[in-house]
XYZ file of N, CA, C and O in Angstrom:
640
model
N -3.980 0.388 13.931
C -3.637 -1.016 13.831
C -2.267 -1.213 14.466
O -1.356 -0.426 14.236
N -2.156 -2.254 15.229
C -0.888 -2.595 15.867
C -0.490 -3.990 15.379
O -1.242 -4.947 15.550
N 0.693 -4.066 14.758
C 1.161 -5.360 14.258
C 2.168 -5.959 15.226
O 3.121 -5.308 15.630
N 1.922 -7.181 15.565
C 2.800 -7.953 16.428
C 3.094 -9.264 15.708
O 2.399 -9.613 14.732
N 4.072 -10.011 16.179
C 4.276 -11.338 15.577
C 3.009 -12.201 15.638
O 2.725 -12.955 14.712
N 2.236 -12.043 16.693
C 0.999 -12.816 16.816
C -0.026 -12.393 15.761
O -0.740 -13.234 15.208
N -0.091 -11.095 15.495
C -1.036 -10.609 14.470
C -0.605 -11.092 13.089
O -1.433 -11.472 12.267
N 0.706 -11.077 12.825
C 1.200 -11.586 11.539
C 0.835 -13.063 11.403
O 0.368 -13.500 10.347
N 1.006 -13.822 12.478
C 0.652 -15.247 12.452
C -0.848 -15.443 12.212
O -1.256 -16.351 11.475
N -1.665 -14.582 12.800
C -3.115 -14.687 12.593
C -3.482 -14.374 11.145
O -4.346 -15.051 10.558
N -2.846 -13.382 10.545
C -3.119 -13.059 9.139
C -2.632 -14.191 8.235
O -3.271 -14.524 7.244
N -1.485 -14.789 8.586
C -0.980 -15.960 7.853
C -2.042 -17.065 7.847
O -2.339 -17.646 6.801
N -2.602 -17.341 9.016
C -3.630 -18.391 9.117
C -4.832 -18.064 8.245
O -5.377 -18.941 7.574
N -5.246 -16.797 8.227
C -6.390 -16.398 7.402
C -6.077 -16.624 5.928
O -6.912 -17.136 5.180
N -4.872 -16.243 5.498
C -4.479 -16.402 4.093
C -4.408 -17.879 3.723
O -4.897 -18.283 2.664
N -3.825 -18.701 4.584
C -3.744 -20.157 4.349
C -5.147 -20.749 4.235
O -5.426 -21.552 3.350
N -6.040 -20.347 5.142
C -7.391 -20.903 5.164
C -8.226 -20.478 3.958
O -9.267 -21.081 3.688
N -7.783 -19.470 3.221
C -8.503 -19.006 2.038
C -8.139 -19.803 0.789
O -8.587 -19.471 -0.311
N -7.348 -20.860 0.927
C -6.914 -21.646 -0.236
C -8.097 -22.095 -1.085
O -8.052 -22.014 -2.321
N -9.177 -22.548 -0.449
C -10.319 -23.051 -1.216
C -11.044 -21.949 -1.989
O -11.773 -22.231 -2.941
N -10.829 -20.704 -1.632
C -11.401 -19.569 -2.358
C -10.410 -18.998 -3.363
O -10.763 -18.712 -4.509
N -9.154 -18.845 -2.945
C -8.148 -18.177 -3.770
C -7.665 -19.052 -4.923
O -7.496 -18.559 -6.050
N -7.450 -20.326 -4.697
C -6.914 -21.197 -5.749
C -7.841 -21.266 -6.971
O -7.361 -21.163 -8.103
N -9.160 -21.397 -6.803
C -10.012 -21.358 -8.004
C -9.921 -20.022 -8.755
O -10.002 -20.004 -9.988
N -9.754 -18.929 -8.039
C -9.580 -17.634 -8.705
C -8.285 -17.651 -9.513
O -8.260 -17.232 -10.677
N -7.205 -18.144 -8.902
C -5.920 -18.248 -9.606
C -6.101 -19.034 -10.895
O -5.663 -18.610 -11.968
N -6.730 -20.193 -10.788
C -6.858 -21.071 -11.958
C -7.776 -20.479 -13.026
O -7.504 -20.625 -14.221
N -8.823 -19.788 -12.606
C -9.685 -19.112 -13.588
C -8.912 -18.018 -14.319
O -9.003 -17.889 -15.543
N -8.143 -17.238 -13.566
C -7.341 -16.169 -14.175
C -6.308 -16.765 -15.128
O -6.130 -16.283 -16.251
N -5.643 -17.836 -14.706
C -4.650 -18.476 -15.572
C -5.286 -19.025 -16.845
O -4.711 -18.897 -17.920
N -6.456 -19.633 -16.707
C -7.152 -20.140 -17.895
C -7.495 -18.997 -18.854
O -7.251 -19.094 -20.056
N -8.070 -17.936 -18.308
C -8.462 -16.793 -19.147
C -7.255 -16.153 -19.819
O -7.254 -15.920 -21.022
N -6.230 -15.849 -19.035
C -5.054 -15.180 -19.597
C -4.295 -16.102 -20.540
O -3.750 -15.646 -21.548
N -4.266 -17.394 -20.247
C -3.639 -18.348 -21.162
C -4.318 -18.340 -22.514
O -3.656 -18.352 -23.560
N -5.650 -18.298 -22.507
C -6.394 -18.226 -23.770
C -6.104 -16.920 -24.506
O -5.868 -16.920 -25.716
N -6.119 -15.827 -23.777
C -5.872 -14.523 -24.393
C -4.480 -14.466 -25.022
O -4.311 -13.964 -26.136
N -3.482 -15.005 -24.320
C -2.101 -14.950 -24.800
C -1.690 -16.201 -25.574
O -0.511 -16.382 -25.894
N -2.667 -17.076 -25.846
C -2.460 -18.283 -26.645
C -1.302 -19.138 -26.119
O -0.377 -19.501 -26.841
N -1.383 -19.442 -24.837
C -0.382 -20.297 -24.211
C -1.067 -21.168 -23.164
O -2.142 -20.824 -22.664
N -0.447 -22.285 -22.870
C -0.944 -23.143 -21.799
C -0.290 -22.716 -20.497
O 0.935 -22.502 -20.443
N -1.099 -22.574 -19.473
C -0.596 -22.201 -18.154
C -1.016 -23.300 -17.185
O -2.192 -23.667 -17.126
N -0.042 -23.817 -16.456
C -0.336 -24.893 -15.515
C -1.249 -24.406 -14.395
O -1.076 -23.294 -13.881
N -2.186 -25.242 -13.998
C -3.034 -24.874 -12.856
C -2.236 -24.948 -11.553
O -1.163 -25.552 -11.494
N -2.787 -24.346 -10.532
C -2.175 -24.312 -9.210
C -2.999 -25.206 -8.288
O -4.232 -25.193 -8.348
N -2.334 -25.965 -7.447
C -3.024 -26.786 -6.457
C -3.085 -26.037 -5.130
O -2.326 -25.087 -4.902
N -3.962 -26.478 -4.266
C -4.032 -25.870 -2.930
C -2.723 -26.079 -2.181
O -2.287 -25.196 -1.442
N -2.078 -27.224 -2.373
C -0.792 -27.470 -1.706
C 0.281 -26.505 -2.198
O 1.078 -25.998 -1.405
N 0.316 -26.244 -3.512
C 1.294 -25.299 -4.052
C 1.037 -23.892 -3.507
O 1.976 -23.170 -3.143
N -0.224 -23.512 -3.442
C -0.596 -22.213 -2.874
C -0.118 -22.121 -1.431
O 0.529 -21.144 -1.046
N -0.419 -23.126 -0.642
C -0.019 -23.110 0.771
C 1.505 -23.041 0.911
O 2.031 -22.358 1.791
N 2.219 -23.738 0.038
C 3.683 -23.670 0.068
C 4.192 -22.273 -0.239
O 5.148 -21.792 0.385
N 3.555 -21.601 -1.194
C 3.949 -20.232 -1.526
C 3.607 -19.278 -0.387
O 4.373 -18.352 -0.098
N 2.474 -19.488 0.256
C 2.111 -18.672 1.422
C 3.148 -18.874 2.518
O 3.617 -17.906 3.135
N 3.536 -20.121 2.746
C 4.579 -20.407 3.739
C 5.859 -19.640 3.413
O 6.485 -19.056 4.305
N 6.263 -19.640 2.148
C 7.495 -18.953 1.737
C 7.398 -17.448 1.967
O 8.352 -16.822 2.455
N 6.267 -16.861 1.640
C 6.088 -15.419 1.841
C 6.155 -15.088 3.325
O 6.848 -14.151 3.742
N 5.470 -15.842 4.139
C 5.429 -15.537 5.570
C 6.674 -16.003 6.319
O 6.883 -15.598 7.462
N 7.524 -16.799 5.690
C 8.796 -17.186 6.318
C 9.785 -16.027 6.305
O 10.700 -15.978 7.125
N 9.619 -15.092 5.388
C 10.459 -13.900 5.313
C 9.787 -12.834 6.166
O 8.806 -12.208 5.749
N 10.290 -12.636 7.371
C 9.639 -11.746 8.333
C 9.377 -10.342 7.825
O 8.314 -9.770 8.078
N 10.338 -9.762 7.106
C 10.138 -8.406 6.595
C 9.034 -8.361 5.550
O 8.236 -7.422 5.508
N 8.962 -9.375 4.707
C 7.891 -9.469 3.735
C 6.574 -9.787 4.432
O 5.532 -9.188 4.141
N 6.629 -10.698 5.382
C 5.426 -11.147 6.085
C 4.698 -10.007 6.785
O 3.468 -9.909 6.719
N 5.435 -9.134 7.453
C 4.773 -8.054 8.195
C 4.070 -7.092 7.246
O 2.976 -6.597 7.542
N 4.643 -6.859 6.089
C 4.007 -5.968 5.121
C 2.788 -6.619 4.473
O 1.744 -5.989 4.309
N 2.913 -7.887 4.106
C 1.773 -8.607 3.539
C 0.660 -8.694 4.578
O -0.514 -8.426 4.273
N 0.999 -9.031 5.805
C -0.006 -9.142 6.866
C -0.721 -7.809 7.088
O -1.951 -7.790 7.273
N 0.007 -6.711 7.049
C -0.615 -5.400 7.250
C -1.620 -5.094 6.149
O -2.743 -4.639 6.418
N -1.241 -5.355 4.909
C -2.167 -5.072 3.806
C -3.373 -6.001 3.834
O -4.499 -5.570 3.545
N -3.152 -7.264 4.176
C -4.275 -8.206 4.300
C -5.222 -7.706 5.396
O -6.444 -7.657 5.203
N -4.674 -7.304 6.533
C -5.502 -6.826 7.643
C -6.288 -5.580 7.253
O -7.475 -5.456 7.580
N -5.637 -4.666 6.552
C -6.340 -3.451 6.105
C -7.514 -3.824 5.210
O -8.637 -3.337 5.406
N -7.266 -4.660 4.226
C -8.341 -5.028 3.301
C -9.453 -5.814 3.991
O -10.637 -5.605 3.698
N -9.103 -6.677 4.904
C -10.123 -7.454 5.613
C -11.028 -6.567 6.443
O -12.215 -6.844 6.608
N -10.468 -5.499 6.988
C -11.227 -4.611 7.865
C -11.884 -3.454 7.121
O -12.766 -2.787 7.666
N -11.468 -3.214 5.894
C -11.939 -2.057 5.146
C -13.391 -2.217 4.700
O -13.759 -3.183 4.043
N -14.197 -1.270 5.100
C -15.569 -1.199 4.639
C -15.946 0.275 4.598
O -15.582 1.039 5.482
N -16.608 0.658 3.546
C -17.012 2.045 3.365
C -18.517 2.054 3.130
O -19.013 1.299 2.291
N -19.211 2.876 3.869
C -20.650 2.967 3.675
C -20.954 3.285 2.220
O -20.416 4.239 1.656
N -21.766 2.464 1.605
C -22.101 2.643 0.204
C -21.042 2.090 -0.739
O -21.195 2.126 -1.937
N -19.941 1.566 -0.226
C -18.825 0.948 -0.949
C -18.157 1.838 -1.989
O -16.963 2.027 -1.951
N -18.904 2.417 -2.913
C -18.260 3.131 -4.019
C -17.286 4.216 -3.576
O -16.212 4.323 -4.161
N -17.592 5.006 -2.549
C -16.616 6.023 -2.151
C -15.262 5.440 -1.736
O -14.249 6.120 -1.796
N -15.236 4.183 -1.335
C -13.988 3.539 -0.926
C -13.314 2.778 -2.041
O -12.301 2.105 -1.830
N -13.827 2.908 -3.237
C -13.332 2.156 -4.379
C -11.834 2.350 -4.594
O -11.106 1.401 -4.841
N -11.321 3.544 -4.472
C -9.919 3.810 -4.784
C -8.987 3.207 -3.744
O -7.987 2.583 -4.090
N -9.287 3.342 -2.468
C -8.363 2.844 -1.447
C -8.234 1.320 -1.511
O -7.132 0.788 -1.385
N -9.322 0.608 -1.732
C -9.185 -0.855 -1.806
C -8.455 -1.284 -3.067
O -7.739 -2.284 -3.073
N -8.572 -0.501 -4.136
C -7.806 -0.798 -5.351
C -6.309 -0.561 -5.127
O -5.472 -1.345 -5.567
N -5.968 0.511 -4.460
C -4.558 0.832 -4.205
C -3.920 -0.228 -3.308
O -2.846 -0.752 -3.617
N -4.584 -0.539 -2.224
C -4.025 -1.532 -1.295
C -4.004 -2.913 -1.946
O -3.019 -3.656 -1.819
N -5.050 -3.270 -2.674
C -5.082 -4.567 -3.359
C -3.983 -4.700 -4.391
O -3.300 -5.725 -4.470
N -3.801 -3.663 -5.180
C -2.741 -3.683 -6.206
C -1.371 -3.817 -5.559
O -0.539 -4.610 -5.996
N -1.136 -3.096 -4.481
C 0.158 -3.167 -3.806
C 0.373 -4.524 -3.139
O 1.485 -5.059 -3.144
N -0.677 -5.096 -2.585
C -0.572 -6.435 -1.993
C -0.193 -7.451 -3.059
O 0.722 -8.264 -2.867
N -0.866 -7.426 -4.195
C -0.552 -8.354 -5.287
C 0.896 -8.191 -5.731
O 1.609 -9.180 -5.919
N 1.342 -6.963 -5.890
C 2.708 -6.687 -6.336
C 3.731 -7.172 -5.315
O 4.756 -7.764 -5.675
N 3.458 -6.937 -4.050
C 4.384 -7.338 -2.983
C 4.528 -8.850 -2.929
O 5.630 -9.376 -2.778
N 3.435 -9.557 -3.068
C 3.480 -11.017 -3.071
C 4.194 -11.532 -4.317
O 4.991 -12.464 -4.242
N 3.915 -10.932 -5.466
C 4.471 -11.411 -6.742
C 5.987 -11.392 -6.743
O 6.628 -12.289 -7.276
N 6.591 -10.366 -6.168
C 8.056 -10.321 -6.077
C 8.675 -9.196 -6.871
O 8.079 -8.139 -7.039
N 9.841 -9.472 -7.396
C 10.595 -8.452 -8.118
C 10.100 -8.321 -9.555
O 9.303 -9.129 -10.029
N 10.593 -7.319 -10.227
C 10.220 -7.088 -11.622
C 10.714 -8.241 -12.491
O 11.740 -8.805 -12.199
N 10.003 -8.609 -13.507
C 8.754 -8.038 -14.011
C 7.507 -8.598 -13.323
O 6.402 -8.140 -13.587
N 7.690 -9.572 -12.416
C 6.527 -10.193 -11.783
C 5.728 -9.187 -10.961
O 4.505 -9.281 -10.880
N 6.413 -8.226 -10.352
C 5.733 -7.210 -9.554
C 4.688 -6.465 -10.386
O 3.531 -6.342 -9.976
N 5.093 -5.963 -11.534
C 4.161 -5.218 -12.384
C 3.070 -6.134 -12.931
O 1.905 -5.739 -13.017
N 3.425 -7.353 -13.276
C 2.412 -8.302 -13.737
C 1.403 -8.609 -12.637
O 0.206 -8.766 -12.902
N 1.875 -8.674 -11.387
C 0.963 -8.881 -10.262
C -0.026 -7.736 -10.128
O -1.220 -7.950 -9.891
N 0.472 -6.507 -10.282
C -0.411 -5.335 -10.218
C -1.460 -5.386 -11.324
O -2.649 -5.157 -11.081
N -1.012 -5.659 -12.533
C -1.936 -5.700 -13.668
C -2.946 -6.830 -13.501
O -4.148 -6.653 -13.763
N -2.475 -7.965 -13.060
C -3.353 -9.117 -12.896
C -4.365 -8.881 -11.782
O -5.487 -9.373 -11.844
N -3.973 -8.106 -10.778
C -4.927 -7.781 -9.711
C -6.187 -7.155 -10.300
O -7.308 -7.535 -9.960
N -6.025 -6.194 -11.172
C -7.193 -5.509 -11.732
C -8.066 -6.484 -12.532
O -9.291 -6.412 -12.473
N -7.435 -7.411 -13.240
C -8.189 -8.418 -13.987
C -8.938 -9.336 -13.014
O -10.133 -9.587 -13.172
N -8.230 -9.840 -12.008
C -8.844 -10.748 -11.036
C -9.956 -10.046 -10.264
O -11.002 -10.646 -9.979
N -9.741 -8.783 -9.948
C -10.721 -8.028 -9.175
C -12.055 -7.926 -9.912
O -13.119 -7.899 -9.291
N -12.008 -7.884 -11.228
C -13.243 -7.845 -12.012
C -14.016 -9.162 -11.913
O -15.226 -9.193 -12.115
N -13.314 -10.238 -11.595
C -13.922 -11.567 -11.553
C -14.451 -11.939 -10.168
O -15.199 -12.903 -10.033
N -14.031 -11.210 -9.147
C -14.331 -11.592 -7.762
C -15.346 -10.621 -7.166
O -15.143 -9.408 -7.197
N -16.411 -11.188 -6.630
C -17.439 -10.372 -5.987
C -17.735 -10.969 -4.624
O -18.103 -12.133 -4.521
N -17.511 -10.182 -3.605
C -17.645 -10.674 -2.239
C -19.074 -10.926 -1.814
O -20.035 -10.471 -2.432
N -19.169 -11.631 -0.742
C -20.425 -11.930 -0.087
C -20.942 -10.639 0.559
O -20.165 -9.856 1.098
N -22.232 -10.441 0.530
C -22.842 -9.237 1.113
C -22.501 -9.077 2.595
O -22.480 -7.972 3.111
N -22.228 -10.189 3.273
C -21.943 -10.120 4.705
C -20.493 -9.731 5.000
O -20.160 -9.441 6.139
N -19.642 -9.722 3.975
C -18.223 -9.396 4.181
C -17.957 -7.920 3.953
O -18.663 -7.256 3.188
N -16.915 -7.423 4.594
C -16.473 -6.057 4.340
C -16.098 -5.918 2.871
O -15.680 -6.877 2.226
N -16.199 -4.703 2.367
C -15.962 -4.436 0.940
C -14.546 -4.801 0.502
O -14.329 -5.161 -0.652
N -13.567 -4.726 1.404
C -12.186 -5.001 1.027
C -11.832 -6.467 0.916
O -10.773 -6.807 0.381
N -12.684 -7.364 1.399
C -12.348 -8.788 1.404
C -12.210 -9.323 -0.014
O -11.260 -10.061 -0.310
N -13.114 -8.960 -0.919
C -12.988 -9.474 -2.283
C -11.754 -8.896 -2.974
O -11.113 -9.576 -3.781
N -11.370 -7.683 -2.636
C -10.133 -7.116 -3.181
C -8.925 -7.868 -2.622
O -7.948 -8.091 -3.334
N -9.011 -8.268 -1.364
C -7.935 -9.047 -0.753
C -7.799 -10.394 -1.456
O -6.688 -10.816 -1.795
N -8.912 -11.060 -1.704
C -8.866 -12.351 -2.391
C -8.318 -12.206 -3.811
O -7.507 -13.027 -4.256
N -8.736 -11.159 -4.508
C -8.212 -10.916 -5.854
C -6.717 -10.640 -5.813
O -5.958 -11.117 -6.665
N -6.276 -9.893 -4.813
C -4.852 -9.578 -4.675
C -4.043 -10.826 -4.356
O -2.955 -11.035 -4.915
N -4.547 -11.659 -3.469
C -3.854 -12.908 -3.155
C -3.744 -13.774 -4.404
O -2.673 -14.330 -4.698
N -4.837 -13.876 -5.149
C -4.820 -14.679 -6.376
C -3.817 -14.121 -7.378
O -3.019 -14.864 -7.957
N -3.840 -12.814 -7.581
C -2.944 -12.194 -8.560
C -1.480 -12.332 -8.147
O -0.627 -12.684 -8.965
N -1.191 -12.071 -6.904
C 0.194 -12.143 -6.436
C 0.748 -13.557 -6.442
O 1.847 -13.808 -6.945
N -0.021 -14.484 -5.912
C 0.478 -15.856 -5.838
C 0.507 -16.531 -7.201
O 1.381 -17.355 -7.463
N -0.406 -16.156 -8.103
C -0.351 -16.794 -9.419
C 0.891 -16.356 -10.169
O 1.408 -17.106 -10.989
N 1.407 -15.166 -9.893
C 2.674 -14.730 -10.498
C 3.856 -15.426 -9.832
O 4.830 -15.775 -10.482
N 3.791 -15.611 -8.544
C 4.890 -16.209 -7.781
C 5.056 -17.692 -8.103
O 6.184 -18.208 -8.108
N 3.958 -18.370 -8.379
C 3.999 -19.810 -8.609
C 4.365 -20.136 -10.053
O 3.986 -19.414 -10.977
N 5.098 -21.229 -10.269
C 5.472 -21.612 -11.636
C 4.249 -22.016 -12.454
O 3.184 -22.276 -11.907
N 4.445 -22.087 -13.755
C 3.388 -22.560 -14.628
C 3.285 -21.802 -15.932
O 2.689 -22.289 -16.880
N 3.838 -20.610 -15.976
C 3.857 -19.827 -17.211
C 5.069 -20.230 -18.023
O 6.192 -20.244 -17.511
N 4.866 -20.539 -19.307
C 5.968 -21.002 -20.158
C 7.145 -20.027 -20.175
O 8.293 -20.441 -20.126
N 6.870 -18.749 -20.265
C 7.962 -17.782 -20.390
C 8.825 -17.717 -19.129
O 9.983 -17.334 -19.199
N 8.280 -18.134 -17.982
C 9.088 -18.135 -16.767
C 9.864 -19.441 -16.605
O 10.733 -19.536 -15.756
N 9.558 -20.416 -17.439
C 10.188 -21.732 -17.340
C 11.415 -21.850 -18.239
O 12.023 -22.888 -18.293
N 11.750 -20.812 -18.947
C 12.895 -20.848 -19.859
C 13.926 -19.815 -19.411
O 13.631 -18.898 -18.676
N 15.117 -19.976 -19.899
C 16.155 -19.017 -19.615
C 15.959 -17.799 -20.534
O 15.704 -17.941 -21.724
N 16.045 -16.622 -19.973
C 15.832 -15.399 -20.751
C 16.961 -15.223 -21.761
O 18.138 -15.371 -21.427
N 16.610 -14.866 -22.990
C 17.641 -14.622 -24.005
C 18.364 -13.279 -23.795
O 19.297 -12.968 -24.509
N 17.953 -12.518 -22.777
C 18.518 -11.191 -22.564
C 19.534 -11.135 -21.436
O 20.102 -10.084 -21.157
N 19.786 -12.252 -20.781
C 20.757 -12.276 -19.700
C 22.172 -12.133 -20.242
O 22.535 -12.711 -21.255
N 22.970 -11.340 -19.576
C 24.372 -11.150 -19.943
C 25.212 -11.925 -18.928
O 25.067 -11.773 -17.736
N 26.087 -12.739 -19.453
C 26.896 -13.586 -18.546
C 28.219 -12.993 -18.299
O 28.948 -12.456 -18.891
């Protein structure tokens, strides 16, 4: 794989165009996890998702890494799928974490990826890694975007 600014831009376009697929996954995950943790979590709009994608890809160093992982997952297919189960999980988890940001969101993105991945099943015509890519995008961006009560308050552990 050769990454160029043009390839990063093409992956950006693919991620932006997936809003109609990724945003419902984000909102389903937020609804489920909100119920589990007994909290209300704000839904995400397609515009908010696109704005977060813009922010990720505006940072060139972040963009090239996100684009590389998206490209790997989009192209990844393993005959019989199951033998490739580990590599798509590793790349998907890392993509979610990279998008989510710094700790603790990074680890939450990784954990949420596995939850989202259980909910997403790709089309038979798509490579096996595409559904992992969509789950990773949902997990990473749902952590990056506001809406969780605990992220909307000032931490009681900050030292001034």
